[in-house]
Coordinates of C-alpha atoms in Angstrom, one line a residue:
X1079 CA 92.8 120.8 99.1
X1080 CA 93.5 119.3 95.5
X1081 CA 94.2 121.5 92.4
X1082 CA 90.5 122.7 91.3
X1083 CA 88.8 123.3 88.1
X1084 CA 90.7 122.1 84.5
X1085 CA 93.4 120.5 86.2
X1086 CA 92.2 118.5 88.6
X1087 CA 89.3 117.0 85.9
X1088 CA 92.2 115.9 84.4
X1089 CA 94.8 114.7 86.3
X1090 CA 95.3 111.3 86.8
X1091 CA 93.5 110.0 90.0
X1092 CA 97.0 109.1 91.9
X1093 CA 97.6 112.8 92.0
X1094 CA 94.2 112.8 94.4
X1095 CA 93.4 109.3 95.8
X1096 CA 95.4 106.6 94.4
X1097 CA 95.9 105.4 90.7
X1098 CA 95.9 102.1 91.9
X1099 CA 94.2 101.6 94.5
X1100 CA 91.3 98.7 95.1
X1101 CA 87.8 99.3 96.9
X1102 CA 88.4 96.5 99.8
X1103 CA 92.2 99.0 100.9
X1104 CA 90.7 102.5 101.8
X1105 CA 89.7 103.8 105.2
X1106 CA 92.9 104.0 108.0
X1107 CA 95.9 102.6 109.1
X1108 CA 98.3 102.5 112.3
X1109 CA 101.7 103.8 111.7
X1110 CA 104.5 100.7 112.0
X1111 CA 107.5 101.5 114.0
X1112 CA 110.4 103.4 112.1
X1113 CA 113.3 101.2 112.6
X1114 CA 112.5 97.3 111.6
X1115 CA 113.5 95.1 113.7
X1116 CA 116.8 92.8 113.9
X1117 CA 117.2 90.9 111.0
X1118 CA 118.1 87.2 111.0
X1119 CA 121.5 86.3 111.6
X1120 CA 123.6 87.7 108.8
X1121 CA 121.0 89.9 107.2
X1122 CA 120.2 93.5 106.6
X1123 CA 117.6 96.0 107.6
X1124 CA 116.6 97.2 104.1
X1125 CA 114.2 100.5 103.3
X1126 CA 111.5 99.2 100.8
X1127 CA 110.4 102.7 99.2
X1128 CA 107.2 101.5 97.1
X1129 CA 104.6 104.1 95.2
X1130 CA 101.0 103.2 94.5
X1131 CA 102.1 99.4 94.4
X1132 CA 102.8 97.1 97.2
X1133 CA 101.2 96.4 99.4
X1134 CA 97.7 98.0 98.8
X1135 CA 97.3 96.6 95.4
X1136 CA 97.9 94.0 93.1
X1137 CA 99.7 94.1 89.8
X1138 CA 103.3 93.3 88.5
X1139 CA 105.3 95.3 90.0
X1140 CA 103.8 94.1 93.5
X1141 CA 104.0 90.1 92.6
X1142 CA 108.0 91.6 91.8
X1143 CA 108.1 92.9 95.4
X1144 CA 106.6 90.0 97.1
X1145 CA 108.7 87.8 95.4
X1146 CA 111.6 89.7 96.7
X1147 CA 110.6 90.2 100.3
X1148 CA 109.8 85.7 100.4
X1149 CA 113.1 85.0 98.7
X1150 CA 115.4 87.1 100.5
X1151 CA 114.3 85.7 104.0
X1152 CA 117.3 86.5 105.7
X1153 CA 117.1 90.2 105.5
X1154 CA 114.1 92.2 107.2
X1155 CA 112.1 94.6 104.9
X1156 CA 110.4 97.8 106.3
X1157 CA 108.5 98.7 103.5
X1158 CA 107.7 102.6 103.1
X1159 CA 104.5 102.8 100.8
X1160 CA 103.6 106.1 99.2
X1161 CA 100.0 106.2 98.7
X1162 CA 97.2 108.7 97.9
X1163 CA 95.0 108.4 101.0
X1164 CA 95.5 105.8 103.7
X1165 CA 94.1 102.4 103.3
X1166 CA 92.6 99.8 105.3
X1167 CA 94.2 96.3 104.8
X1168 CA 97.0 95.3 102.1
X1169 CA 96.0 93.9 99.5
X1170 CA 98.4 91.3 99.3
X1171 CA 99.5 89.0 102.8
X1172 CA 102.8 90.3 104.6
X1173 CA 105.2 87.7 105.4
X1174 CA 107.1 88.0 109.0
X1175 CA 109.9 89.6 107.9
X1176 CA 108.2 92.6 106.3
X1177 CA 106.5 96.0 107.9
X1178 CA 104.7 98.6 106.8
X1179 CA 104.8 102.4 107.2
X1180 CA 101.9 104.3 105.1
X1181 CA 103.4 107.7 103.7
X1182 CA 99.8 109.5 102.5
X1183 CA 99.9 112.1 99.7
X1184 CA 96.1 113.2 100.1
X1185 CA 94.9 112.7 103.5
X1186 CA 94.0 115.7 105.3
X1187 CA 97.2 117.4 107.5
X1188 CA 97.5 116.5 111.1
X1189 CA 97.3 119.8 112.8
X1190 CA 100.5 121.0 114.6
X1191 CA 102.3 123.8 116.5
X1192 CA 102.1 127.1 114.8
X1193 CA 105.9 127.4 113.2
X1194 CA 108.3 130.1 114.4
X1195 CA 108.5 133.1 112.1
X1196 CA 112.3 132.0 112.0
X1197 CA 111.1 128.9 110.1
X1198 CA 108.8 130.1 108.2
X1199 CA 111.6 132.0 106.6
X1200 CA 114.0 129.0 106.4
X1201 CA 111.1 126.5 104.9
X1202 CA 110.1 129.9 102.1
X1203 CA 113.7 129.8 101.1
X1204 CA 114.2 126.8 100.4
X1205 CA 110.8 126.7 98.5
X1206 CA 111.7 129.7 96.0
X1207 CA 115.0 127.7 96.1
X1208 CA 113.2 125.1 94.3
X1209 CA 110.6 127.1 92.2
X1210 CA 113.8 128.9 90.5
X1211 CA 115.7 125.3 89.7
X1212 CA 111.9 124.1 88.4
X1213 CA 111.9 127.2 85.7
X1214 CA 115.7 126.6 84.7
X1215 CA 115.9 123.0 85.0
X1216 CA 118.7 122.9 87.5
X1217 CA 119.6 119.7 88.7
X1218 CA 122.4 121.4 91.2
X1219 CA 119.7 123.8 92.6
X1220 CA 117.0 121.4 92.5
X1221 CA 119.0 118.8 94.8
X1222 CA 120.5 121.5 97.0
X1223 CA 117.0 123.1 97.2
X1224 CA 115.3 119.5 97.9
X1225 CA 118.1 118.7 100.7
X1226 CA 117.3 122.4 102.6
X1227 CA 113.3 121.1 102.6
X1228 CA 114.6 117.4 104.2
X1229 CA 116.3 119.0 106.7
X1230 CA 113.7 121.8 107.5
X1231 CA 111.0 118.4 107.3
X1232 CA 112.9 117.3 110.9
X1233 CA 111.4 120.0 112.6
X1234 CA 107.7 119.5 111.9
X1235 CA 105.4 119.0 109.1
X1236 CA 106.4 121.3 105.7
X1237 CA 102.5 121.5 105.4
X1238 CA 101.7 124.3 107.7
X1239 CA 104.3 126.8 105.5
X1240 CA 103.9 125.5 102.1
X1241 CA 100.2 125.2 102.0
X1242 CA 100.0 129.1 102.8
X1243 CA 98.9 132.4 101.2
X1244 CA 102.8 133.1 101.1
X1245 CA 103.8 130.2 99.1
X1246 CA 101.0 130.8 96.4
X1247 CA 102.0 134.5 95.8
X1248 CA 105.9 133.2 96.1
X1249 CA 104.7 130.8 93.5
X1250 CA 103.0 133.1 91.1
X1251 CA 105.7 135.5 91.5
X1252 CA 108.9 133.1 90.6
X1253 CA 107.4 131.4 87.8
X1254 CA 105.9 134.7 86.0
X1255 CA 109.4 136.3 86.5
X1256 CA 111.3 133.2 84.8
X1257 CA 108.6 132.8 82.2
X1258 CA 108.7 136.7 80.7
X1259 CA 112.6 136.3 81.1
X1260 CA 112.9 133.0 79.0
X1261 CA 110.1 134.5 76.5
X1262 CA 112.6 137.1 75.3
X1263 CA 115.4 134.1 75.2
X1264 CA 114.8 133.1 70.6
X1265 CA 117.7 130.8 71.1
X1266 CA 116.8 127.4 69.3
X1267 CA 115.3 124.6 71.0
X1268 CA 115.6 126.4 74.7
X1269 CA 112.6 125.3 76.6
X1270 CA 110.6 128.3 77.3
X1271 CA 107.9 128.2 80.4
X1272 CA 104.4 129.5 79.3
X1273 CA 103.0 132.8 81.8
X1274 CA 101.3 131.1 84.6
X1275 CA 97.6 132.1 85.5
X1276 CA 96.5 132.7 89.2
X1277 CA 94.8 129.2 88.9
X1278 CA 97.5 127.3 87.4
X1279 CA 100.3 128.8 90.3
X1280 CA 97.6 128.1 92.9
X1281 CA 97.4 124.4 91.7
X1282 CA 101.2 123.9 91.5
X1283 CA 101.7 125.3 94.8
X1284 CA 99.0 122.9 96.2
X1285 CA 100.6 119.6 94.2
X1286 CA 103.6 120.6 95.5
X1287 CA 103.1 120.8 99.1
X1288 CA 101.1 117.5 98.6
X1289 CA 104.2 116.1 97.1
X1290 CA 107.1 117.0 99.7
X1291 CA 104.9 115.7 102.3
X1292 CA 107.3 112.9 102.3
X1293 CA 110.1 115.1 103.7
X1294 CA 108.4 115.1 106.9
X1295 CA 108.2 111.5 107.8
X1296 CA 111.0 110.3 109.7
X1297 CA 113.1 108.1 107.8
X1298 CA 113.6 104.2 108.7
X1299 CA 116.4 102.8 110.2
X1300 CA 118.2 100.7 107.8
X1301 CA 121.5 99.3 106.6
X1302 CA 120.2 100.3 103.3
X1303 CA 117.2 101.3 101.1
X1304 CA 115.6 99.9 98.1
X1305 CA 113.3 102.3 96.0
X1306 CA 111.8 100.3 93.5
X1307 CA 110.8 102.7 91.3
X1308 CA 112.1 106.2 90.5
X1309 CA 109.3 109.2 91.5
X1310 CA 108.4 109.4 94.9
X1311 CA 109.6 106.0 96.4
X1312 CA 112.9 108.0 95.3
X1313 CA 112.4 110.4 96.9
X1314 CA 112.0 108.4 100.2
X1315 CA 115.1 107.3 99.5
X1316 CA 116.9 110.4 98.6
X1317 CA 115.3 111.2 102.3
X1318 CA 116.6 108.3 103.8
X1319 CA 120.1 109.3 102.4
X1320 CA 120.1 112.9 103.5
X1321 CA 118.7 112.0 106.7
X1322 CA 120.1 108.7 107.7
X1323 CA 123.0 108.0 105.6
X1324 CA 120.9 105.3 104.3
X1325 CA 122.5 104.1 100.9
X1326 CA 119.7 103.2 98.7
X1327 CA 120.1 100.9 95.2
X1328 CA 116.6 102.1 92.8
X1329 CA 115.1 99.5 90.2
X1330 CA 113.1 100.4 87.5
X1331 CA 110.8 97.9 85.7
X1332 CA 109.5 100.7 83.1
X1333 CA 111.0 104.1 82.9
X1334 CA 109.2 106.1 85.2
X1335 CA 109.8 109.5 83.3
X1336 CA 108.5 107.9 79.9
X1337 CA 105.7 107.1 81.5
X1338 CA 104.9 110.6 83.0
X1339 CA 105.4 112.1 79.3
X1340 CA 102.7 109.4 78.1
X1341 CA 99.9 110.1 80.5
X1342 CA 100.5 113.9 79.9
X1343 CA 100.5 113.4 76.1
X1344 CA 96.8 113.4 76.2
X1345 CA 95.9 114.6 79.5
X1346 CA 93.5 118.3 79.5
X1347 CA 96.2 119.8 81.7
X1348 CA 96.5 123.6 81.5
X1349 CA 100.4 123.6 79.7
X1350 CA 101.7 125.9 82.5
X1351 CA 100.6 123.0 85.2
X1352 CA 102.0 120.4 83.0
X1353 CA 105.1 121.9 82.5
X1354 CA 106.0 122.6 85.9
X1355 CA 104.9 119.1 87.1
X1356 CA 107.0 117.6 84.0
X1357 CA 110.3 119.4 85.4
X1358 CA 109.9 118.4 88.4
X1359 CA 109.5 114.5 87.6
X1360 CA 112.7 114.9 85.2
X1361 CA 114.8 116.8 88.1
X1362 CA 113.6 114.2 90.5
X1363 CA 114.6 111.1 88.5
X1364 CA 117.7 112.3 87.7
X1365 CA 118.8 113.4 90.9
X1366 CA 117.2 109.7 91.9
X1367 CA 119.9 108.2 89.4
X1368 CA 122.9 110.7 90.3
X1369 CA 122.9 109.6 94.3
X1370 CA 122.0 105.7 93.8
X1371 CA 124.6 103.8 95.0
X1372 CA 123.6 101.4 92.4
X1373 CA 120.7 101.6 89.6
X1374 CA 119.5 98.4 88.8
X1375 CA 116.8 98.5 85.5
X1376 CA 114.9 95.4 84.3
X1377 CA 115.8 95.6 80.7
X1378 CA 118.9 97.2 78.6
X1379 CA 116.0 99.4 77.0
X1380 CA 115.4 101.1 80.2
X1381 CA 119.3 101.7 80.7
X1382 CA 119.6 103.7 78.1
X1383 CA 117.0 106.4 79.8
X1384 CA 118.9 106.1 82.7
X1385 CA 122.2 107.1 81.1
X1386 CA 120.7 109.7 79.3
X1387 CA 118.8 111.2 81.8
X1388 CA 122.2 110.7 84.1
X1389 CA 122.9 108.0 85.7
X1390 CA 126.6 106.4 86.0
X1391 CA 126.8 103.6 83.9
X1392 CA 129.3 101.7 86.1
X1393 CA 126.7 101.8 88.4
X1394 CA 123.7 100.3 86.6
X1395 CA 122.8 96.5 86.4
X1396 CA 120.7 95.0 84.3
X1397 CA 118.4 92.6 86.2
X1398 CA 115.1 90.5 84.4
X1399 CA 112.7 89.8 86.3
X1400 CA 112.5 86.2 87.4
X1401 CA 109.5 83.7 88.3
X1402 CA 109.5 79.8 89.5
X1403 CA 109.1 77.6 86.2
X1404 CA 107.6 74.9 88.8
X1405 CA 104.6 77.4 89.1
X1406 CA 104.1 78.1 85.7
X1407 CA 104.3 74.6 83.9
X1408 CA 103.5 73.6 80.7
X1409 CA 100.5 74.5 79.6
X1410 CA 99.6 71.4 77.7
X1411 CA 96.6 71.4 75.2
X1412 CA 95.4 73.8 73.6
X1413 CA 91.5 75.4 73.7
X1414 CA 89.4 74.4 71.3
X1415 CA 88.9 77.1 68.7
X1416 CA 90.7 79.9 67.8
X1417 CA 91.7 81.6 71.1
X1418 CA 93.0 84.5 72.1
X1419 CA 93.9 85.3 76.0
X1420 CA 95.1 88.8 77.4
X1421 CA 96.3 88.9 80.8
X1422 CA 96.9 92.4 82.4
X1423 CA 95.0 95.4 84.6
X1424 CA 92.4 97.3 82.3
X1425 CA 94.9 100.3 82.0
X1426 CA 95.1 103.6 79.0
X1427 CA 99.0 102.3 78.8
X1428 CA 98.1 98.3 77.8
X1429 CA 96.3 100.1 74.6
X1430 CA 93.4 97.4 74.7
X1431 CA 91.6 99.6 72.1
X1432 CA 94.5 98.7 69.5
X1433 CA 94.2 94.7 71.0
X1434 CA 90.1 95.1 70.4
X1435 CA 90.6 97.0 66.5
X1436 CA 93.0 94.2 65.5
X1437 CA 90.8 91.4 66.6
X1438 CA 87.8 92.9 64.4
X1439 CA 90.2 92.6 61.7
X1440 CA 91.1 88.7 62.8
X1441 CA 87.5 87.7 62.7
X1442 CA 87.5 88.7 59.4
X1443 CA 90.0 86.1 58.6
X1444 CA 89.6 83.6 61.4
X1445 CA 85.7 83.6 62.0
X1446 CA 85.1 81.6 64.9
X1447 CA 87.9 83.4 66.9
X1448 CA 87.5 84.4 70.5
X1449 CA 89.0 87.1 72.7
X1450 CA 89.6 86.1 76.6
X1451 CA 90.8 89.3 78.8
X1452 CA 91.5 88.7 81.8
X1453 CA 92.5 91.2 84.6
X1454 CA 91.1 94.1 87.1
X1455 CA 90.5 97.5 86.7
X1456 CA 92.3 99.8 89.3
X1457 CA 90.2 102.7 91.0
X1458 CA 90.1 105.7 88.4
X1459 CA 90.3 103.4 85.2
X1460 CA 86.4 102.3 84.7
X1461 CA 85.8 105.0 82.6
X1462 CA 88.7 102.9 80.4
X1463 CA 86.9 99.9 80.9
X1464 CA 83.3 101.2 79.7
X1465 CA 85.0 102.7 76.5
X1466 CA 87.1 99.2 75.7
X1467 CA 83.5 97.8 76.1
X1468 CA 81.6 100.2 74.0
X1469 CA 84.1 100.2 71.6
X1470 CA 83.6 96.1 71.2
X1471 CA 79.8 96.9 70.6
X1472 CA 80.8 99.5 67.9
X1473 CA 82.3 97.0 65.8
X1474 CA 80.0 94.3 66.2
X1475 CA 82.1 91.8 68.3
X1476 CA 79.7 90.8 70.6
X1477 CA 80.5 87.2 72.7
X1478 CA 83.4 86.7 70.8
X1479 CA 85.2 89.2 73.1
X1480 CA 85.1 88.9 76.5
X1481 CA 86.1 90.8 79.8
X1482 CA 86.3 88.0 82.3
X1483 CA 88.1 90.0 85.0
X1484 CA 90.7 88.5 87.7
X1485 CA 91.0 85.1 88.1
X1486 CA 92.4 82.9 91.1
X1487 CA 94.7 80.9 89.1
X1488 CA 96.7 83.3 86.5
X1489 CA 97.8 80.2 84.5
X1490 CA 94.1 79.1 83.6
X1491 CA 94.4 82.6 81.9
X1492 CA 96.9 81.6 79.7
X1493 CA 95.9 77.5 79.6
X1494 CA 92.6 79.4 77.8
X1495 CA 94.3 80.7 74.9
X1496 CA 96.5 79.4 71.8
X1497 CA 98.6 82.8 72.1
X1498 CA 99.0 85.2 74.4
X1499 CA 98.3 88.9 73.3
X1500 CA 100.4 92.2 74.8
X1501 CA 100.0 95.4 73.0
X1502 CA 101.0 98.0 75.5
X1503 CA 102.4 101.3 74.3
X1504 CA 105.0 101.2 77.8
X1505 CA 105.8 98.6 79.7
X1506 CA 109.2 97.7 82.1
X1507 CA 109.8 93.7 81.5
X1508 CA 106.1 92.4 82.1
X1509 CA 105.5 89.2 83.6
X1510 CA 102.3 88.3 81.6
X1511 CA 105.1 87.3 78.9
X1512 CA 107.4 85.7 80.4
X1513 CA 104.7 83.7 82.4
X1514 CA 102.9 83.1 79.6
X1515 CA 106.4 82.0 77.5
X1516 CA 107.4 79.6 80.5
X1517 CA 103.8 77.8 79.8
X1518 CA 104.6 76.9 76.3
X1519 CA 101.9 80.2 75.0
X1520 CA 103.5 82.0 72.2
X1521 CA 103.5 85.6 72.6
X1522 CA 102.2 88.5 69.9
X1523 CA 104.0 91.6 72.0
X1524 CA 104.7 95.5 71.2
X1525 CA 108.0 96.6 70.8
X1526 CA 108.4 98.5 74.1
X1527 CA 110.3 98.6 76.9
X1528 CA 112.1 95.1 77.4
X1529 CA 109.3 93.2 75.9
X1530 CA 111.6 92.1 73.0
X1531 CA 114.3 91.0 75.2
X1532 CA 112.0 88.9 76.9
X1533 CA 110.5 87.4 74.0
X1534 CA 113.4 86.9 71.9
X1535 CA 113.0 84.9 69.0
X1536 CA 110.5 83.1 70.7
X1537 CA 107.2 85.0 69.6
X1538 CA 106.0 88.0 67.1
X1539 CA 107.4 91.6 67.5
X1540 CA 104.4 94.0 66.1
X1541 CA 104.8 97.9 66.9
X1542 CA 102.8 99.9 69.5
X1543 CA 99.4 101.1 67.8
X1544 CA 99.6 99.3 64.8
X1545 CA 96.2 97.5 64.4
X1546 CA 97.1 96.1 61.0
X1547 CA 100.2 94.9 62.6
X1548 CA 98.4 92.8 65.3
X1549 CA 96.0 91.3 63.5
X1550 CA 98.3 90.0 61.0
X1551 CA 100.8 88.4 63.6
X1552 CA 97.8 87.5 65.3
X1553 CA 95.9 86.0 62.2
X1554 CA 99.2 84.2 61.4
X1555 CA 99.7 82.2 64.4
X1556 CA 96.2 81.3 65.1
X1557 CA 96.6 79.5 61.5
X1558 CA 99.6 77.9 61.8
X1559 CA 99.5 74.9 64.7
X1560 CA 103.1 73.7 64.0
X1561 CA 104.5 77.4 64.5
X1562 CA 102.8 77.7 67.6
X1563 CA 104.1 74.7 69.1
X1564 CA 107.7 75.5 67.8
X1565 CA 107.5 78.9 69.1
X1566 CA 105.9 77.5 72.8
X1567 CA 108.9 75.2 73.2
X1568 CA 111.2 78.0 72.4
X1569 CA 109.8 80.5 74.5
X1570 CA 109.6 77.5 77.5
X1571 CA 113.1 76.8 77.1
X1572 CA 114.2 80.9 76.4
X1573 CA 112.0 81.1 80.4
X1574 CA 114.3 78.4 81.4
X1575 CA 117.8 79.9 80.3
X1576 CA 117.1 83.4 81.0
X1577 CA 114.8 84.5 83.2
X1578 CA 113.8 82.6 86.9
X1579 CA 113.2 83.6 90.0
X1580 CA 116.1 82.3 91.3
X1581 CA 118.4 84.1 89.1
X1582 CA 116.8 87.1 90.0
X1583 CA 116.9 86.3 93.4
X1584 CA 120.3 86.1 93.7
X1585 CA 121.3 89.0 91.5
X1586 CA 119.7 91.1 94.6
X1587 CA 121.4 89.3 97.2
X1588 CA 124.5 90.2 95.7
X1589 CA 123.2 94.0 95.1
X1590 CA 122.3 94.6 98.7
X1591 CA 126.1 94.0 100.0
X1592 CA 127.2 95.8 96.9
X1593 CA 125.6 99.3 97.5
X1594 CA 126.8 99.5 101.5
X1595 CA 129.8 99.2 99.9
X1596 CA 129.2 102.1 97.5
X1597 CA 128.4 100.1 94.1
X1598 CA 131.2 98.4 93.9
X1599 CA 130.5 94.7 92.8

């Protein structure tokens, strides 16, 4: 059962199936073996706690894994991938050293024994636990609260307890309590819950029993765990921990909780539903940062969230994100024609609607300009893709735009332009640019996330949204030939210094040692 009526129109499709998921990885899957076997001689048996990314689908973040799980040979990877339904196949090939358990959000519950009365108790306790740290923003409760539910997930499956008539009313009942409370509270700038409605408790206590389904698995045996993002691979690992011992290090390529607050800006939830669901992503992450053993973030940008939100800072490291400069040469010359190449997923958060305005405005300038986007559109997102295309028929841009979809070689997609556009509004440290910069393509990038560490003084700088902003950095590059080729050799040799796989590589190898021993470098 999934949250019904306003809700669940417009919550985003991971919540149901999976945000990311492709048509060829649905249907079913065995489960792996818990514990991985031995690694090779002198390496470790590491967690992999992934969400909606590797394996079942393709994207940044899973080229970031995969690179990981190659270079780091030596140790063996048993991946844990939370996923909305089971799929099929993985979308990407598994080398040796690397297994995979499927952790489903949305498949329907393997029946069970009928709990004890005894643990029906235990499991409700520790469920109002949590509704009362969700309505005061308790980070003590919420983690004592979210321990009492591992533990009581050893037994058997939460499920048959938190999906009952019980935890609905328990629901409703907490929430309305907190929220008349808190509505007689006038102190300034105190977050105040607004009164539930039947249907907005009944789709909270469903999402939720959805979510801790996760505290029921049976953690991996490992020498350590690696969530690599914040959300629910954390919670895996916050699992892992409670469960195992399991000391888990947590990178984050964008800011997971930013990115929650963005696909809620806009989304038609009912603000009761969003609230509660926004809590509990801010509790979760920062309890994710407060047990890490070491929080490793792609960009300085993102360590400041971190710290805010409460992580150590003599426990975060900064590490870019790496690739092979063999791989991605240079790209040598350039298209004929004005050209303008976009690499990426069709995706709300890589704003191609600003990308598509600001290119109307180029043509204005630079007639015989093209537009080259290149990239998939995960499950959920064609409704994007038809509006990005309607929106290029509105204004009249015809051929001169076009959605050419994946391609086999990425660097043919950035060979095909004379710059390389990125105007996301959130992103962690994207590979498009850095892949595109270590081919000699000068980047025209948004200032978000650690997209102007990466590009450095190597490219243009516009802000998120700005359409006249674009255009003119756009406009001004696709004029001037000797800028272009200054800026390419800068942003090849920036690549060079900065930012390889190997580097990257390395900085984990050393990470992995470093949390067993606590964080200590």
């Amino acid at each position: 059962m999934a949250p019904s009526g306003r809700n669940a129109a417009a919550l985003p499709p991971f919540f149901f199936v999976s945000s990311v998921s492709d048509p060829m990885t649905h249907a079913s899957s065995s489960l792996l073996p818990l514990t991985p076997p031995p690694a090779a001689d002198g390496g470790l048996r590491v967690a992999l706690y992934t969400e909606g990314t590797y394996p079942q689908a393709h994207g940044g973040v899973s080229v970031w894994v995969d690179q990981l799980v190659r270079g780091l040979g030596e140790h063996h990877f048993a991946v844990e991938a939370i996923t909305g339904t089971t799929f099929a196949r993985p979308a990407l090939d598994l080398p040796a050293n690397v297994s995979v358990r499927q952790v489903p959000l949305w498949d329907a519950p393997v029946p069970g024994p009928r709990p004890s009365g005894r643990r029906v108790s235990a499991v409700l306790e520790a469920y109002a636990a949590l509704l009362d740290a969700l309505c005061l923003l308790d980070l003590n409760g919420f983690g004592t609260a979210l321990r009492a539910l591992s533990d009581l997930g050893q037994g058997s499956s939460l499920t048959g307890v938190l999906d009952g008539g019980r935890a609905a009313r328990m629901t409703l009942e907490i929430w309305q309590g907190h929220a008349r409370r808190q509505a007689g509270d006038r102190t300034p700038g105190r977050a105040r819950l607004p009164l539930p409605s039947v249907a907005d408790a009944l789709d909270v206590q469903v999402w939720l029993e959805h979510s801790l389904r996760p505290l029921s698995t049976v953690p991996a045996g490992a020498d350590v765990g690696h969530a690599v993002s914040n959300g629910f691979a954390a919670l895996l690992a916050l699992h892992g921990r409670w469960q195992r011992g399991t000391p888990f290090l947590l990178t984050e390529h964008g800011v997971y909780l930013r990115e929650r607050y963005l696909e809620f800006r806009h989304a038609a939830l009912s603000p009761g539903f969003k609230a509660l669901l926004l809590r509990f992503y801010r509790l979760l992450c920062s309890l994710a940062y407060r047990e890490a053993a070491l929080v490793l973030p792609g960009s300085h940008y993102n360590r400041r969230w971190e710290e805010r939100l409460g992580a150590d800072p003599g426990r975060i490291r900064c590490v870019y994100n790496g690739i092979d400069p063999d791989v991605f040469p240079p790209a040598g010359p350039e298209p004929e024609g004005p050209v303008v190449s976009w690499v990426g997923r069709v995706d709300p958060l890589k704003d191609l609607e600003t990308l598509i305005r600001a290119f109307a405005l180029v043509r204005r300038q630079t007639p015989g300009a093209r537009l080259r986007l290149f990239g998939g559109t995960p499950a959920g997102n064609e409704g994007y893709e038809r509006h990005c295309r309607a929106l290029t028929a509105d204004l009249d841009l015809g051929s001169h735009v076009t959605f050419e979809g994946r391609v086999p070689d990425i660097t043919e997609a950035y060979r095909a332009g004379q710059v390389v556009a990125l105007t996301s509004v959130s992103e962690g440290f994207p590979y498009t640019v850095i892949e595109a910069m270590a081919m000699g393509r000068p980047p025209v990038a948004t200032r978000v996330g650690g997209v102007p560490e990466a590009v450095g003084e190597a490219g243009l700088i516009v802000r998120p949204r700005d359409v006249m902003g674009v255009a003119s950095a756009l406009t001004r590059l696709l004029a001037d030939a000797p800028l272009r080729a200054r800026l390419g050799q800068a942003a090849r040799d920036r690549v060079l210094d900065f930012f390889t796989l190997g580097g990257c590589l390395e900085a984990y190898r050393r990470a992995y040692p470093a949390a067993l021993a606590g964080g200590e470098a």
